[in-house]
């Protein structure tokens, strides 16, 4: 796999660290976390302690100076070893955002904290009335002297009870006050225990630690603005492309996991006097998953390079194509694994149904499959927009 | 305070700067080796041999507690990434001796040569390697170097220049004591090897790796490596858990496994 082969020595060593860490947090740990809908705090704590949360921070602040490639492959590794990288991926795409967009002053105080293990795991973007159409958010940040006062509501906000800081996306100009709707959006770095923030946990199909937030006159000092006031959207967009590639890598990790489990089971499970893997009805879906996986593992490499490059359209095209195809493949692979395992797949012990539920999330998040296709149709193929 | 020291003279004995040499071997990751068409596919990623990681961990702990130095020695495959893993775990430097195929006697000769020149207080190895599995390296190095050897240590305690070890000899544990310098081979029970951090990985790039070549004529040659396949019995016990457990015990007894 090219994405893996291009890793340097340190990148390979970091993957070794992840493998050893996952040796301590095997499938039964993740099954247990899922059963009790618990945040895998022990795992995340150790992940941060090992410095894996600091890989994207530049070396001059004591970080690893790594990029989207290493982050993606680490997340993939966690998933292919039976874990759920959902609980750390936010920290990766948000530190990628901060490296790209935070000003010098913020870098100087924040990055050493991240190197010490502080977490930035949550993006508060989605609102009850604005999901895919993110420029329509109505959370408003009004300047009052040297601070902003923010009020509004957010929904499906992940991991906020286990993060130190979160990135809040708010309008500093109402949508009807700007020429282009992407203007007037500002990104803020906010303390998770800030006054005026209320949260309510949302029970979801898999273990997501997701919340609904109510922000009531939350005060954020002006030096907590990430990048420039009113000009947060381009930064957000670039981050979302990196996020899509990282999540696609996780999904490809899940595909490998489903495939390995299923192939192994199909060789061992004997029905009517022969292994079920001898039946073409079992073989062909597995072979098809593998063939599609090979193609997407190659696309992952090209996508990593595109999102790390400067050409925005190319990055958007690759990130959306990869995320769309990976989410489709992972969902198909999950269902093939369920079929191959029969009743044992439906039972909770093997973790197949857990992984299936975890995989389903990515057909709707972080961007819906339709919206990924819509981007390719309109921004790449030049077809007229329906919205 | 002074009275304490007089009553407990051992309290004043400080273990200062023990120098430890730790041997580790770069081996194919046995979890990745697969059998295809009756042949072993050995073209897989390499790793530090399992128990050698325990030896490295022990060497680093001794170094950290006494303020000494831990020097790694590896013979054979000198894969740079794997050597960096040892350095990331806390080894201060590594002597990497590359060689064509050599037997355990050749490896012992090469390591003993290094050990003599370094004259450390202690030399540690894993109890056996996951490829050759001879368990012979530690005793051979001790013999060449002319010092005592303690094999299969599941714990070691150092008191000045005295070393006391528990030897794990299933079903008994033997407690032995000798003076440094000595060679010790350790079992997997002795510790849990640390996982290196990002910082340690990055700092490892600055640590020295001295490369050498060693030429030897093996006394024993390796003719072939064949897979050892165990045919599974594929017995499925069905029924209630409590009944099945009893059946399982009976079946295992019948097979002589219990």
Coordinates of C-alpha atoms in Angstrom, one line a residue:
Chain A
X1 CA 0.0 0.0 0.0
X2 CA 1.6 3.2 -1.2
X3 CA 0.3 5.5 1.6
X4 CA 2.0 3.2 4.1
X5 CA 5.2 2.7 2.1
X6 CA 5.7 6.4 1.9
X7 CA 5.8 6.7 5.7
X8 CA 9.2 7.7 7.0
X9 CA 11.1 5.9 9.7
X10 CA 9.4 7.9 12.5
X11 CA 6.0 7.4 10.9
X12 CA 6.6 3.6 10.9
X13 CA 7.7 3.8 14.6
X14 CA 4.6 5.7 15.5
X15 CA 2.4 3.0 13.9
X16 CA 4.4 0.5 16.0
X17 CA 3.4 2.5 19.1
X18 CA -0.2 2.4 18.0
X19 CA 0.0 -1.4 17.5
X20 CA 1.4 -1.8 21.0
X21 CA -1.2 0.5 22.5
X22 CA -3.9 -1.5 20.8
X23 CA -2.4 -4.6 22.2
X24 CA -3.5 -3.3 25.6
X25 CA -6.9 -2.2 24.3
X26 CA -8.2 -5.1 22.4
X27 CA -11.7 -5.8 20.9
X28 CA -13.2 -6.8 24.2
X29 CA -12.4 -3.3 25.6
X30 CA -14.1 -1.6 22.7
X31 CA -17.1 -4.0 22.9
X32 CA -17.4 -3.1 26.6
X33 CA -17.2 0.6 25.9
X34 CA -19.9 0.3 23.3
X35 CA -22.2 -1.8 25.5
X36 CA -22.1 0.8 28.3
X37 CA -21.9 3.7 25.9
X38 CA -18.8 4.9 27.7
X39 CA -16.1 7.2 26.6
X40 CA -12.8 5.2 26.3
X41 CA -11.0 7.5 28.7
X42 CA -8.2 5.1 29.6
X43 CA -7.3 4.6 26.0
X44 CA -7.5 8.3 25.1
X45 CA -5.4 9.2 28.2
X46 CA -2.7 6.7 27.2
X47 CA -2.9 7.9 23.6
X48 CA -2.2 11.4 24.7
X49 CA 0.5 10.4 27.2
X50 CA 2.4 8.6 24.5
X51 CA 2.4 11.9 22.5
X52 CA 0.2 10.6 19.8
X53 CA -2.0 13.6 20.2
X54 CA 0.9 15.9 19.3
X55 CA 2.1 14.4 16.0
X56 CA 0.7 17.3 13.9
X57 CA 2.1 20.1 16.1
X58 CA 5.3 21.5 14.4
X59 CA 8.7 20.4 15.8
X60 CA 9.6 23.9 17.0
X61 CA 6.9 23.6 19.6
X62 CA 8.0 20.1 20.6
X63 CA 5.5 18.2 18.4
X64 CA 6.1 15.6 15.8
X65 CA 5.8 17.9 12.7
X66 CA 3.8 15.2 10.9
X67 CA 1.0 15.6 8.5
X68 CA -2.3 14.2 7.3
X69 CA -0.6 11.0 6.1
X70 CA 0.6 9.9 9.5
X71 CA -2.7 11.0 11.2
X72 CA -4.7 9.0 8.7
X73 CA -2.6 5.9 9.0
X74 CA -2.7 6.0 12.8
X75 CA -6.5 6.3 12.7
X76 CA -6.7 3.5 10.2
X77 CA -4.5 1.3 12.4
X78 CA -6.7 1.7 15.4
X79 CA -9.8 0.6 13.4
X80 CA -8.1 -2.3 11.7
X81 CA -7.1 -3.6 15.1
X82 CA -10.7 -3.6 16.2
X83 CA -10.9 -0.2 17.9
X84 CA -12.9 2.9 17.2
X85 CA -10.7 5.9 16.2
X86 CA -13.8 8.2 16.4
X87 CA -12.7 9.2 19.9
X88 CA -9.4 10.7 18.8
X89 CA -9.9 11.7 15.1
X90 CA -11.4 15.1 16.1
X91 CA -8.2 16.0 17.9
X92 CA -6.3 15.3 14.7
X93 CA -8.4 17.3 12.3
X94 CA -8.6 20.2 14.8
X95 CA -4.9 20.3 15.5
X96 CA -4.5 20.2 11.7
X97 CA -6.8 23.3 11.5
X98 CA -4.9 25.1 14.3
X99 CA -1.5 24.4 12.6
X100 CA -2.9 25.9 9.4
X101 CA -4.9 28.8 10.8
X102 CA -3.9 29.8 14.4
X103 CA -1.9 33.1 14.8
X104 CA 1.6 33.2 16.3
X105 CA 0.3 34.2 19.8
X106 CA -2.1 31.3 20.0
X107 CA 0.4 28.9 18.7
X108 CA 2.9 30.0 21.3
X109 CA 0.7 29.2 24.3
X110 CA -1.5 26.4 22.9
X111 CA 0.9 24.1 21.1
X112 CA 3.1 23.5 24.1
X113 CA -0.1 22.6 26.0
X114 CA -1.1 20.1 23.3
X115 CA 2.3 18.6 23.4
X116 CA 1.8 18.1 27.2
X117 CA -1.5 16.3 26.4
X118 CA -4.2 18.9 26.4
X119 CA -7.1 17.9 24.1
X120 CA -8.8 19.8 21.3
X121 CA -11.3 17.1 20.2
X122 CA -14.5 18.9 19.4
X123 CA -15.8 21.0 16.6
X124 CA -19.0 22.8 17.4
X125 CA -20.4 23.6 13.9
X126 CA -23.7 21.8 13.3
X127 CA -26.9 23.4 14.5
X128 CA -30.5 22.1 14.7
X129 CA -31.4 24.3 11.6
X130 CA -28.0 24.1 9.8
X131 CA -26.3 20.8 9.1
X132 CA -25.0 20.3 5.6
X133 CA -25.8 24.0 4.9
X134 CA -23.2 25.2 7.3
X135 CA -23.1 28.9 6.2
X136 CA -26.7 29.1 7.5
X137 CA -25.6 28.7 11.2
X138 CA -27.3 31.3 13.4
X139 CA -25.1 31.1 16.5
X140 CA -24.1 34.7 16.9
X141 CA -20.9 36.2 18.4
X142 CA -21.2 39.9 19.2
X143 CA -18.1 41.9 20.0
X144 CA -18.2 43.7 23.4
X145 CA -14.9 45.5 24.0
X146 CA -12.1 43.0 24.1
X147 CA -14.4 39.9 24.0
X148 CA -17.1 38.3 22.1
X149 CA -20.4 37.2 23.6
X150 CA -21.8 34.1 21.9
X151 CA -25.4 32.8 22.0
X152 CA -27.0 30.0 20.1
X153 CA -27.5 26.2 19.9
X154 CA -25.4 23.4 18.5
X155 CA -26.2 19.7 18.0
X156 CA -24.4 16.4 17.5
X157 CA -21.3 17.9 19.1
X158 CA -18.9 15.0 19.8
X159 CA -16.6 14.4 22.8
X160 CA -17.2 17.8 24.5
X161 CA -17.3 16.3 28.0
X162 CA -13.8 14.9 27.5
X163 CA -12.0 17.7 25.8
X164 CA -10.1 20.7 27.2
X165 CA -10.9 23.1 24.3
X166 CA -13.4 23.1 21.5
X167 CA -13.5 25.0 18.3
X168 CA -16.7 27.0 18.1
X169 CA -18.0 28.2 14.7
X170 CA -20.2 31.3 14.9
X171 CA -21.4 34.1 12.8
X172 CA -19.8 37.5 13.6
X173 CA -22.0 39.0 10.9
X174 CA -25.5 37.8 10.1
X175 CA -25.9 36.0 6.8
X176 CA -28.1 38.9 5.4
X177 CA -25.3 41.4 6.2
X178 CA -22.7 39.8 4.0
X179 CA -22.1 39.8 0.2
X180 CA -21.1 36.1 0.1
X181 CA -22.6 33.8 2.6
X182 CA -19.2 32.3 3.4
X183 CA -18.2 35.7 4.9
X184 CA -18.9 36.7 8.4
X185 CA -18.0 33.3 9.9
X186 CA -15.4 33.2 12.8
X187 CA -13.7 30.3 14.5
X188 CA -13.1 30.5 18.3
X189 CA -11.0 28.3 20.6
X190 CA -13.2 27.9 23.7
X191 CA -12.5 26.3 27.1
X192 CA -14.8 23.3 27.5
X193 CA -15.8 24.4 31.0
X194 CA -16.6 28.0 30.0
X195 CA -19.5 29.6 31.8
X196 CA -22.9 29.8 30.0
X197 CA -22.5 26.4 28.2
X198 CA -25.1 23.7 28.8
X199 CA -25.0 20.3 27.3
X200 CA -27.4 17.4 27.0
X201 CA -26.2 13.9 25.9
X202 CA -27.8 12.5 22.8
X203 CA -28.1 8.7 22.7
X204 CA -27.1 7.5 19.2
X205 CA -26.9 4.2 17.3
X206 CA -23.2 3.7 18.2
X207 CA -21.0 4.9 21.0
X208 CA -20.4 8.5 20.0
X209 CA -20.5 10.7 23.2
X210 CA -22.5 13.3 21.3
X211 CA -24.2 16.3 22.8
X212 CA -26.6 19.1 22.2
X213 CA -25.3 22.4 23.4
X214 CA -26.9 25.6 24.5
X215 CA -24.7 28.7 24.5
X216 CA -26.1 31.5 26.6
X217 CA -24.0 34.6 26.5
X218 CA -20.7 32.6 26.5
X219 CA -17.8 35.1 26.8
X220 CA -14.8 34.4 24.6
X221 CA -11.7 36.8 24.7
X222 CA -10.8 38.2 21.4
X223 CA -7.4 36.5 21.5
X224 CA -9.2 33.2 21.2
X225 CA -10.2 33.9 17.6
X226 CA -8.6 31.4 15.3
X227 CA -7.2 33.2 12.3
X228 CA -9.2 36.3 11.4
X229 CA -12.6 37.6 12.4
X230 CA -15.2 37.1 9.7
X231 CA -12.8 35.0 7.7
X232 CA -13.0 31.6 9.3
X233 CA -14.9 29.7 6.5
X234 CA -11.9 29.0 4.2
X235 CA -10.0 27.6 7.1
X236 CA -13.0 25.5 8.1
X237 CA -13.3 24.2 4.5
X238 CA -9.6 23.1 4.3
X239 CA -10.0 21.4 7.6
X240 CA -13.1 19.5 6.5
X241 CA -11.2 18.2 3.5
X242 CA -8.4 16.8 5.8
X243 CA -11.1 15.4 8.0
X244 CA -12.7 13.6 5.1
X245 CA -9.4 11.9 4.2
X246 CA -8.7 10.9 7.8
X247 CA -12.2 9.4 8.2
X248 CA -11.9 7.6 4.9
X249 CA -8.6 6.1 6.2
X250 CA -10.5 4.9 9.3
X251 CA -13.2 3.4 7.1
X252 CA -10.6 1.5 5.1
X253 CA -9.2 0.2 8.4
X254 CA -12.7 -1.1 9.2
X255 CA -12.9 -2.7 5.7
X256 CA -9.6 -4.6 6.4
X257 CA -11.0 -5.7 9.8
X258 CA -14.3 -6.9 8.3
X259 CA -12.4 -8.7 5.6
X260 CA -9.9 -10.4 7.8
X261 CA -12.6 -11.6 10.3
X262 CA -14.8 -12.8 7.5
X263 CA -12.1 -14.6 5.4
X264 CA -10.9 -16.4 8.6
X265 CA -14.4 -17.4 9.5
X266 CA -15.3 -18.5 6.0
X267 CA -12.2 -20.9 6.0
X268 CA -13.0 -22.3 9.4
X269 CA -16.8 -22.6 9.5
X270 CA -17.9 -26.0 8.1
X271 CA -21.5 -26.4 6.8
X272 CA -22.7 -29.4 4.8
X273 CA -19.3 -30.9 5.1
X274 CA -17.1 -28.1 3.7
X275 CA -16.0 -24.6 4.7
X276 CA -18.5 -22.0 3.8
X277 CA -15.7 -20.1 2.0
X278 CA -15.7 -22.8 -0.7
X279 CA -19.1 -21.5 -1.8
X280 CA -19.0 -18.8 -4.4
X281 CA -21.9 -17.1 -2.8
X282 CA -19.6 -16.4 0.1
X283 CA -16.3 -16.0 -1.9
X284 CA -17.4 -13.5 -4.4
X285 CA -18.7 -10.7 -2.1
X286 CA -15.4 -11.1 -0.2
X287 CA -13.3 -10.9 -3.3
X288 CA -15.2 -7.9 -4.5
X289 CA -14.7 -6.1 -1.2
X290 CA -10.9 -6.8 -1.5
X291 CA -10.7 -5.6 -5.1
X292 CA -12.4 -2.3 -4.2
X293 CA -10.2 -2.0 -1.1
X294 CA -7.1 -2.3 -3.2
X295 CA -8.2 0.6 -5.4
X296 CA -9.2 2.8 -2.5
X297 CA -6.0 2.2 -0.6
X298 CA -4.2 3.7 -3.6
X299 CA -6.7 6.6 -3.8
X300 CA -5.9 7.3 -0.1
X301 CA -2.3 8.0 -1.0
X302 CA -3.3 10.5 -3.8
X303 CA -5.9 12.1 -1.5
X304 CA -3.4 12.6 1.3
X305 CA -1.1 14.5 -1.2
X306 CA -4.0 16.5 -2.5
X307 CA -5.2 17.8 0.8
X308 CA -1.6 18.6 1.9
X309 CA -1.2 20.6 -1.4
X310 CA -2.4 24.1 -2.1
X311 CA -4.8 23.4 -4.9
X312 CA -8.2 23.7 -3.3
X313 CA -10.3 22.2 -6.0
X314 CA -8.1 19.2 -6.3
X315 CA -8.2 18.7 -2.5
X316 CA -12.0 19.0 -2.4
X317 CA -12.4 16.6 -5.4
X318 CA -10.1 13.9 -3.9
X319 CA -11.4 14.2 -0.3
X320 CA -15.0 14.0 -1.3
X321 CA -14.5 11.1 -3.8
X322 CA -12.4 9.1 -1.3
X323 CA -14.8 9.7 1.6
X324 CA -17.8 8.8 -0.5
X325 CA -16.3 5.6 -1.9
X326 CA -14.8 4.5 1.4
X327 CA -18.1 5.0 3.3
X328 CA -19.9 2.9 0.6
X329 CA -17.3 0.2 0.7
X330 CA -17.1 0.0 4.5
X331 CA -20.9 -0.3 4.7
X332 CA -20.9 -3.0 2.1
X333 CA -18.0 -4.8 3.8
X334 CA -19.9 -4.6 7.1
X335 CA -22.9 -6.2 5.6
X336 CA -20.9 -8.9 3.9
X337 CA -19.3 -9.7 7.2
X338 CA -22.7 -10.0 8.8
X339 CA -23.8 -12.4 6.1
X340 CA -20.7 -14.5 6.3
X341 CA -20.9 -14.8 10.1
X342 CA -24.7 -15.5 10.2
X343 CA -26.1 -15.5 13.7
X344 CA -22.6 -14.9 15.2
X345 CA -22.3 -11.6 13.4
X346 CA -25.7 -10.5 14.8
X347 CA -24.6 -11.5 18.3
X348 CA -22.6 -8.9 20.1
X349 CA -19.6 -11.0 21.2
X350 CA -17.6 -10.8 18.0
X351 CA -18.0 -7.1 17.6
X352 CA -19.2 -7.4 14.0
X353 CA -22.5 -5.7 14.7
X354 CA -20.7 -3.0 16.7
X355 CA -18.4 -2.2 13.9
X356 CA -21.4 -2.2 11.5
X357 CA -23.1 0.4 13.6
X358 CA -19.9 2.5 13.9
X359 CA -19.5 2.3 10.1
X360 CA -23.0 3.4 9.4
X361 CA -22.3 6.8 10.9
X362 CA -20.0 7.8 8.1
X363 CA -22.7 7.6 5.4
X364 CA -24.2 10.7 7.1
X365 CA -21.2 12.3 8.8
X366 CA -19.0 14.3 8.6
X367 CA -20.7 15.0 5.3
X368 CA -23.6 13.1 3.9
X369 CA -23.0 10.9 0.9
X370 CA -25.3 13.0 -1.3
X371 CA -23.5 16.2 -0.4
X372 CA -20.1 14.6 -1.3
X373 CA -21.6 13.6 -4.7
X374 CA -23.1 17.1 -5.1
X375 CA -19.7 18.7 -4.6
X376 CA -18.2 16.5 -7.3
X377 CA -21.2 17.2 -9.6
X378 CA -21.2 20.9 -9.3
X379 CA -17.7 22.0 -8.3
X380 CA -15.8 19.5 -10.4
X381 CA -18.1 18.5 -13.3
X382 CA -19.6 22.0 -13.6
X383 CA -23.2 20.9 -13.4
X384 CA -25.8 23.4 -12.2
X385 CA -26.4 23.6 -8.4
X386 CA -29.7 22.5 -6.9
X387 CA -29.3 24.7 -3.9
Chain B
X1 CA 20.0 9.6 60.7
X2 CA 23.5 8.5 61.4
X3 CA 22.1 5.8 63.7
X4 CA 19.9 4.5 60.9
X5 CA 23.0 4.2 58.7
X6 CA 24.9 2.3 61.3
X7 CA 22.0 -0.1 62.0
X8 CA 21.3 -0.6 58.3
X9 CA 24.7 -0.4 56.6
X10 CA 23.1 -1.4 53.3
X11 CA 21.3 1.9 53.1
X12 CA 24.6 3.7 52.4
X13 CA 25.5 1.4 49.6
X14 CA 24.5 3.3 46.5
X15 CA 24.4 1.5 43.1
X16 CA 26.2 4.0 41.0
X17 CA 26.4 4.0 37.3
X18 CA 25.9 0.4 36.3
X19 CA 26.8 -0.2 32.7
X20 CA 24.5 -2.7 31.1
X21 CA 24.8 -4.3 27.6
X22 CA 21.6 -5.7 26.2
X23 CA 21.6 -8.0 23.3
X24 CA 18.5 -7.9 21.0
X25 CA 17.7 -9.6 17.7
X26 CA 15.8 -8.3 14.7
X27 CA 13.5 -11.1 13.7
X28 CA 10.6 -11.6 11.2
X29 CA 7.3 -10.8 13.0
X30 CA 6.0 -14.3 13.6
X31 CA 2.4 -13.0 13.8
X32 CA 2.7 -12.1 10.1
X33 CA 4.3 -15.2 8.8
X34 CA 1.9 -17.2 6.7
X35 CA 2.0 -20.6 5.0
X36 CA 1.1 -20.6 1.4
X37 CA 1.3 -23.7 -0.9
X38 CA 3.2 -25.6 1.9
X39 CA 5.9 -22.9 2.1
X40 CA 6.6 -20.3 4.7
X41 CA 6.3 -16.7 3.5
X42 CA 9.1 -15.1 5.5
X43 CA 9.0 -11.9 3.6
X44 CA 7.3 -10.0 6.4
X45 CA 8.0 -6.9 8.6
X46 CA 10.7 -7.3 11.2
X47 CA 10.6 -6.6 14.9
X48 CA 12.6 -6.9 18.1
X49 CA 12.4 -10.5 19.2
X50 CA 9.7 -10.7 21.9
X51 CA 11.7 -11.5 25.1
X52 CA 14.6 -9.2 24.0
X53 CA 12.1 -6.4 24.5
X54 CA 11.9 -7.5 28.2
X55 CA 15.7 -7.5 28.3
X56 CA 15.8 -4.0 26.9
X57 CA 13.2 -2.8 29.4
X58 CA 15.2 -4.3 32.3
X59 CA 18.4 -2.7 31.0
X60 CA 16.8 0.7 30.8
X61 CA 15.3 0.4 34.3
X62 CA 18.7 -0.5 35.7
X63 CA 20.2 2.4 33.9
X64 CA 17.5 4.8 35.1
X65 CA 17.8 3.7 38.7
X66 CA 21.6 3.7 38.9
X67 CA 22.4 6.5 36.5
X68 CA 24.5 4.2 34.3
X69 CA 24.4 3.5 30.6
X70 CA 22.5 0.9 28.5
X71 CA 24.2 -0.2 25.3
X72 CA 22.4 -2.3 22.8
X73 CA 24.1 -4.9 20.6
X74 CA 22.4 -6.6 17.7
X75 CA 23.8 -9.1 15.3
X76 CA 22.5 -10.1 11.9
X77 CA 19.7 -8.0 10.4
X78 CA 20.5 -4.4 11.3
X79 CA 17.2 -2.9 10.2
X80 CA 17.5 0.8 11.0
X81 CA 13.8 1.3 12.1
X82 CA 14.0 -1.6 14.5
X83 CA 17.2 -0.4 16.0
X84 CA 15.6 3.0 16.5
X85 CA 12.8 1.3 18.4
X86 CA 15.3 0.0 20.9
X87 CA 16.9 3.5 21.2
X88 CA 13.4 5.0 21.6
X89 CA 12.8 2.6 24.6
X90 CA 15.8 4.2 26.3
X91 CA 18.9 2.4 25.1
X92 CA 21.7 5.0 24.9
X93 CA 23.5 3.6 21.8
X94 CA 23.5 0.6 19.7
X95 CA 26.3 -1.5 18.2
X96 CA 24.8 -3.0 15.0
X97 CA 26.9 -5.9 13.7
X98 CA 25.8 -7.0 10.2
X99 CA 26.6 -10.5 9.1
X100 CA 25.6 -13.1 6.6
X101 CA 23.8 -16.1 8.0
X102 CA 25.4 -17.1 11.2
X103 CA 24.6 -19.7 13.8
X104 CA 24.2 -19.0 17.5
X105 CA 27.9 -19.7 18.1
X106 CA 28.9 -17.1 15.6
X107 CA 26.5 -14.5 17.2
X108 CA 27.9 -15.3 20.6
X109 CA 31.5 -14.9 19.3
X110 CA 30.6 -11.5 17.8
X111 CA 28.8 -10.3 20.9
X112 CA 31.5 -11.6 23.3
X113 CA 34.1 -9.6 21.3
X114 CA 32.1 -6.4 21.9
X115 CA 31.4 -7.2 25.5
X116 CA 35.1 -7.8 26.3
X117 CA 35.9 -4.4 24.8
X118 CA 33.1 -2.6 26.7
X119 CA 33.6 -4.5 30.0
X120 CA 30.1 -3.8 31.4
X121 CA 28.7 -4.8 34.8
X122 CA 25.9 -6.8 33.4
X123 CA 24.8 -8.3 30.0
X124 CA 21.2 -9.0 29.5
X125 CA 19.4 -11.2 26.8
X126 CA 15.9 -12.5 26.3
X127 CA 15.5 -16.1 27.4
X128 CA 15.2 -17.1 23.7
X129 CA 14.6 -15.6 20.3
X130 CA 11.4 -16.0 18.4
X131 CA 13.2 -17.3 15.3
X132 CA 16.2 -19.5 16.4
X133 CA 14.8 -20.4 19.8
X134 CA 18.0 -21.9 21.0
X135 CA 18.2 -20.2 24.4
X136 CA 22.0 -20.8 24.0
X137 CA 23.2 -17.2 23.3
X138 CA 23.4 -16.0 27.0
X139 CA 25.3 -19.0 28.3
X140 CA 27.7 -19.0 25.3
X141 CA 28.5 -15.3 25.8
X142 CA 29.1 -15.9 29.5
X143 CA 31.4 -18.8 28.7
X144 CA 33.5 -16.7 26.2
X145 CA 33.6 -13.8 28.5
X146 CA 34.4 -16.0 31.5
X147 CA 31.6 -14.8 33.9
X148 CA 28.6 -16.6 35.6
X149 CA 25.3 -16.8 33.8
X150 CA 21.8 -16.8 35.2
X151 CA 19.1 -18.0 32.8
X152 CA 15.4 -17.7 32.8
X153 CA 15.3 -14.8 35.4
X154 CA 11.8 -13.6 36.2
X155 CA 13.1 -11.0 38.6
X156 CA 16.5 -9.5 39.4
X157 CA 17.6 -7.4 42.3
X158 CA 20.9 -5.5 42.4
X159 CA 22.6 -4.7 45.7
X160 CA 25.9 -3.0 44.9
X161 CA 27.8 -5.6 42.9
X162 CA 25.6 -8.5 44.1
X163 CA 22.8 -9.7 41.8
X164 CA 20.0 -11.9 43.1
X165 CA 17.6 -13.5 40.7
X166 CA 14.5 -15.6 40.7
X167 CA 14.7 -18.3 38.0
X168 CA 11.5 -19.4 36.5
X169 CA 11.8 -23.1 36.2
X170 CA 8.3 -24.4 35.9
X171 CA 7.1 -25.8 38.3
X172 CA 9.7 -24.4 40.7
X173 CA 11.3 -21.0 41.3
X174 CA 15.0 -21.0 42.1
X175 CA 16.6 -18.1 43.8
X176 CA 20.3 -17.6 42.9
X177 CA 22.9 -15.0 43.8
X178 CA 26.2 -14.1 42.3
X179 CA 28.5 -11.1 41.8
X180 CA 28.7 -8.8 38.9
X181 CA 29.8 -8.9 36.1
X182 CA 27.5 -11.5 34.9
X183 CA 25.2 -12.5 32.1
X184 CA 21.4 -12.8 32.7
X185 CA 18.7 -14.1 30.4
X186 CA 15.2 -12.9 31.3
X187 CA 11.7 -14.3 30.8
X188 CA 8.6 -12.4 29.7
X189 CA 7.4 -12.3 33.3
X190 CA 10.1 -9.9 34.4
X191 CA 8.4 -6.7 33.3
X192 CA 6.1 -5.1 30.8
X193 CA 8.2 -3.4 28.1
X194 CA 7.4 0.3 27.8
X195 CA 5.8 1.8 24.7
X196 CA 8.0 4.7 23.5
X197 CA 6.6 8.1 23.4
X198 CA 6.6 10.5 20.4
X199 CA 9.3 12.5 22.1
X200 CA 11.5 9.4 22.7
X201 CA 11.1 8.4 19.1
X202 CA 12.2 11.8 17.9
X203 CA 15.1 12.0 20.3
X204 CA 16.3 8.5 19.2
X205 CA 17.4 9.9 15.9
X206 CA 20.3 11.7 17.7
X207 CA 21.6 8.6 19.5
X208 CA 24.6 6.9 18.1
X209 CA 24.5 3.7 16.1
X210 CA 27.9 2.1 15.5
X211 CA 27.9 -0.3 12.6
X212 CA 30.3 -3.1 12.2
X213 CA 30.7 -6.2 10.1
X214 CA 31.3 -9.7 11.3
X215 CA 32.5 -12.6 9.2
X216 CA 32.1 -16.1 10.5
X217 CA 31.8 -19.6 9.2
X218 CA 28.8 -21.2 10.9
X219 CA 29.4 -24.5 12.6
X220 CA 25.9 -25.5 11.8
X221 CA 24.2 -24.6 8.5
X222 CA 20.5 -23.9 8.0
X223 CA 19.3 -26.2 5.2
X224 CA 15.6 -25.4 5.1
X225 CA 12.7 -24.0 7.0
X226 CA 9.5 -26.0 6.7
X227 CA 6.1 -25.1 8.2
X228 CA 4.9 -27.2 11.1
X229 CA 1.2 -27.6 10.5
X230 CA -1.2 -28.8 13.1
X231 CA -4.5 -30.2 11.8
X232 CA -7.3 -28.9 13.8
X233 CA -9.8 -31.4 15.0
X234 CA -12.8 -29.2 14.3
X235 CA -14.9 -30.6 17.2
X236 CA -17.9 -28.4 18.0
X237 CA -19.6 -29.0 21.3
X238 CA -23.1 -27.8 21.4
X239 CA -25.5 -27.3 24.3
X240 CA -25.9 -25.2 27.5
X241 CA -22.7 -23.5 28.7
X242 CA -22.5 -25.5 32.0
X243 CA -22.9 -28.8 30.2
X244 CA -20.5 -27.9 27.4
X245 CA -17.8 -26.8 29.8
X246 CA -17.9 -30.3 31.4
X247 CA -17.8 -31.9 28.0
X248 CA -14.8 -29.7 27.0
X249 CA -12.9 -30.7 30.1
X250 CA -13.6 -34.4 29.4
X251 CA -12.5 -34.0 25.7
X252 CA -9.3 -32.2 26.7
X253 CA -8.5 -34.9 29.3
X254 CA -9.1 -37.6 26.6
X255 CA -6.6 -35.8 24.4
X256 CA -4.1 -35.6 27.2
X257 CA -4.1 -31.8 27.2
X258 CA -5.2 -31.6 30.9

